[in-house]
PDB file of C-alpha atoms in Angstrom:
ATOM      1  CA  UNK A   1     -62.618  14.087  47.489  1.00  0.00           C
ATOM      2  CA  UNK A   2     -63.252  10.409  46.934  1.00  0.00           C
ATOM      3  CA  UNK A   3     -65.147   9.126  43.923  1.00  0.00           C
ATOM      4  CA  UNK A   4     -66.845   6.419  45.998  1.00  0.00           C
ATOM      5  CA  UNK A   5     -69.519   7.902  48.261  1.00  0.00           C
ATOM      6  CA  UNK A   6     -70.806   4.708  49.909  1.00  0.00           C
ATOM      7  CA  UNK A   7     -68.139   2.017  50.330  1.00  0.00           C
ATOM      8  CA  UNK A   8     -70.440  -0.403  52.141  1.00  0.00           C
ATOM      9  CA  UNK A   9     -73.018  -0.347  49.342  1.00  0.00           C
ATOM     10  CA  UNK A  10     -70.269  -0.887  46.776  1.00  0.00           C
ATOM     11  CA  UNK A  11     -68.788  -3.910  48.565  1.00  0.00           C
ATOM     12  CA  UNK A  12     -72.169  -5.476  49.317  1.00  0.00           C
ATOM     13  CA  UNK A  13     -73.359  -4.898  45.760  1.00  0.00           C
ATOM     14  CA  UNK A  14     -70.222  -6.444  44.250  1.00  0.00           C
ATOM     15  CA  UNK A  15     -70.405  -9.473  46.542  1.00  0.00           C
ATOM     16  CA  UNK A  16     -74.109  -9.962  45.814  1.00  0.00           C
ATOM     17  CA  UNK A  17     -73.610  -9.593  42.070  1.00  0.00           C
ATOM     18  CA  UNK A  18     -70.674 -12.011  42.073  1.00  0.00           C
ATOM     19  CA  UNK A  19     -72.659 -14.512  44.119  1.00  0.00           C
ATOM     20  CA  UNK A  20     -75.674 -14.347  41.832  1.00  0.00           C
ATOM     21  CA  UNK A  21     -73.586 -14.679  38.689  1.00  0.00           C
ATOM     22  CA  UNK A  22     -71.130 -17.335  39.871  1.00  0.00           C
ATOM     23  CA  UNK A  23     -72.755 -19.567  42.468  1.00  0.00           C
ATOM     24  CA  UNK A  24     -75.491 -22.141  41.882  1.00  0.00           C
ATOM     25  CA  UNK A  25     -78.422 -22.028  44.262  1.00  0.00           C
ATOM     26  CA  UNK A  26     -80.062 -25.355  43.345  1.00  0.00           C
ATOM     27  CA  UNK A  27     -79.065 -28.736  41.958  1.00  0.00           C
ATOM     28  CA  UNK A  28     -81.298 -30.794  39.706  1.00  0.00           C
ATOM     29  CA  UNK A  29     -80.711 -34.540  40.076  1.00  0.00           C
ATOM     30  CA  UNK A  30     -82.785 -37.354  38.562  1.00  0.00           C
ATOM     31  CA  UNK A  31     -82.506 -39.245  41.859  1.00  0.00           C
ATOM     32  CA  UNK A  32     -80.567 -39.088  45.115  1.00  0.00           C
ATOM     33  CA  UNK A  33     -77.826 -41.433  43.933  1.00  0.00           C
ATOM     34  CA  UNK A  34     -76.533 -39.249  41.116  1.00  0.00           C
ATOM     35  CA  UNK A  35     -74.982 -35.862  41.578  1.00  0.00           C
ATOM     36  CA  UNK A  36     -77.125 -33.064  40.277  1.00  0.00           C
ATOM     37  CA  UNK A  37     -76.650 -30.414  37.649  1.00  0.00           C
ATOM     38  CA  UNK A  38     -76.134 -26.973  39.231  1.00  0.00           C
ATOM     39  CA  UNK A  39     -78.721 -24.305  38.441  1.00  0.00           C
ATOM     40  CA  UNK A  40     -77.839 -20.645  38.859  1.00  0.00           C
ATOM     41  CA  UNK A  41     -80.173 -17.900  39.982  1.00  0.00           C
ATOM     42  CA  UNK A  42     -80.337 -16.328  36.524  1.00  0.00           C
ATOM     43  CA  UNK A  43     -81.329 -19.666  34.983  1.00  0.00           C
ATOM     44  CA  UNK A  44     -84.295 -19.842  37.333  1.00  0.00           C
ATOM     45  CA  UNK A  45     -85.430 -16.314  36.606  1.00  0.00           C
ATOM     46  CA  UNK A  46     -85.049 -16.613  32.837  1.00  0.00           C
ATOM     47  CA  UNK A  47     -87.320 -13.774  31.650  1.00  0.00           C
ATOM     48  CA  UNK A  48     -86.510 -11.535  34.637  1.00  0.00           C
ATOM     49  CA  UNK A  49     -82.744 -12.147  34.664  1.00  0.00           C
ATOM     50  CA  UNK A  50     -81.817  -8.959  32.772  1.00  0.00           C
ATOM     51  CA  UNK A  51     -84.057  -6.941  35.107  1.00  0.00           C
ATOM     52  CA  UNK A  52     -82.157  -8.273  38.117  1.00  0.00           C
ATOM     53  CA  UNK A  53     -78.796  -7.482  36.479  1.00  0.00           C
ATOM     54  CA  UNK A  54     -79.939  -3.949  35.594  1.00  0.00           C
ATOM     55  CA  UNK A  55     -81.201  -3.385  39.138  1.00  0.00           C
ATOM     56  CA  UNK A  56     -77.882  -4.619  40.552  1.00  0.00           C
ATOM     57  CA  UNK A  57     -76.076  -2.189  38.256  1.00  0.00           C
ATOM     58  CA  UNK A  58     -78.304   0.592  39.551  1.00  0.00           C
ATOM     59  CA  UNK A  59     -77.427  -0.371  43.115  1.00  0.00           C
ATOM     60  CA  UNK A  60     -73.721  -0.321  42.290  1.00  0.00           C
ATOM     61  CA  UNK A  61     -74.097   3.069  40.624  1.00  0.00           C
ATOM     62  CA  UNK A  62     -75.693   4.304  43.842  1.00  0.00           C
ATOM     63  CA  UNK A  63     -72.335   3.922  45.572  1.00  0.00           C
ATOM     64  CA  UNK A  64     -70.920   6.753  43.449  1.00  0.00           C
ATOM     65  CA  UNK A  65     -73.632   9.405  43.929  1.00  0.00           C
ATOM     66  CA  UNK A  66     -74.335  11.496  47.041  1.00  0.00           C
ATOM     67  CA  UNK A  67     -76.944  10.140  49.439  1.00  0.00           C
ATOM     68  CA  UNK A  68     -80.186  12.029  49.033  1.00  0.00           C
ATOM     69  CA  UNK A  69     -83.773  10.994  49.514  1.00  0.00           C
ATOM     70  CA  UNK A  70     -84.323  10.371  45.793  1.00  0.00           C
ATOM     71  CA  UNK A  71     -81.139   8.295  45.574  1.00  0.00           C
ATOM     72  CA  UNK A  72     -82.193   6.170  48.528  1.00  0.00           C
ATOM     73  CA  UNK A  73     -85.654   5.628  47.017  1.00  0.00           C
ATOM     74  CA  UNK A  74     -84.083   4.468  43.735  1.00  0.00           C
ATOM     75  CA  UNK A  75     -81.771   2.118  45.658  1.00  0.00           C
ATOM     76  CA  UNK A  76     -84.746   0.724  47.570  1.00  0.00           C
ATOM     77  CA  UNK A  77     -86.688   0.151  44.348  1.00  0.00           C
ATOM     78  CA  UNK A  78     -83.634  -1.486  42.769  1.00  0.00           C
ATOM     79  CA  UNK A  79     -83.335  -3.853  45.733  1.00  0.00           C
ATOM     80  CA  UNK A  80     -87.011  -4.724  45.451  1.00  0.00           C
ATOM     81  CA  UNK A  81     -86.505  -5.274  41.707  1.00  0.00           C
ATOM     82  CA  UNK A  82     -83.680  -7.698  42.405  1.00  0.00           C
ATOM     83  CA  UNK A  83     -85.762  -9.585  44.957  1.00  0.00           C
ATOM     84  CA  UNK A  84     -88.752  -9.821  42.616  1.00  0.00           C
ATOM     85  CA  UNK A  85     -86.587 -10.648  39.610  1.00  0.00           C
ATOM     86  CA  UNK A  86     -84.885 -13.566  41.322  1.00  0.00           C
ATOM     87  CA  UNK A  87     -87.930 -15.022  43.074  1.00  0.00           C
TER      88      UNK A  87
END
């Protein structure tokens, strides 16, 4: 019996978490002639950054538990928490 119950959720969660933590989503430049300073998603959502990380951890933990209605509701709420936390 495999420890991982939902491989797709695990891969998508890891890719999303790595993208949020590593890649900048904006650049801040004083004008168009100079290259800008990269700004990551967690820098934009300063007070809500830990909420987004905790929700992503909850999504990743969902890959290791059996799929039930309550589990799917928690995963849905975690996804909504990530979307609200990063917007």
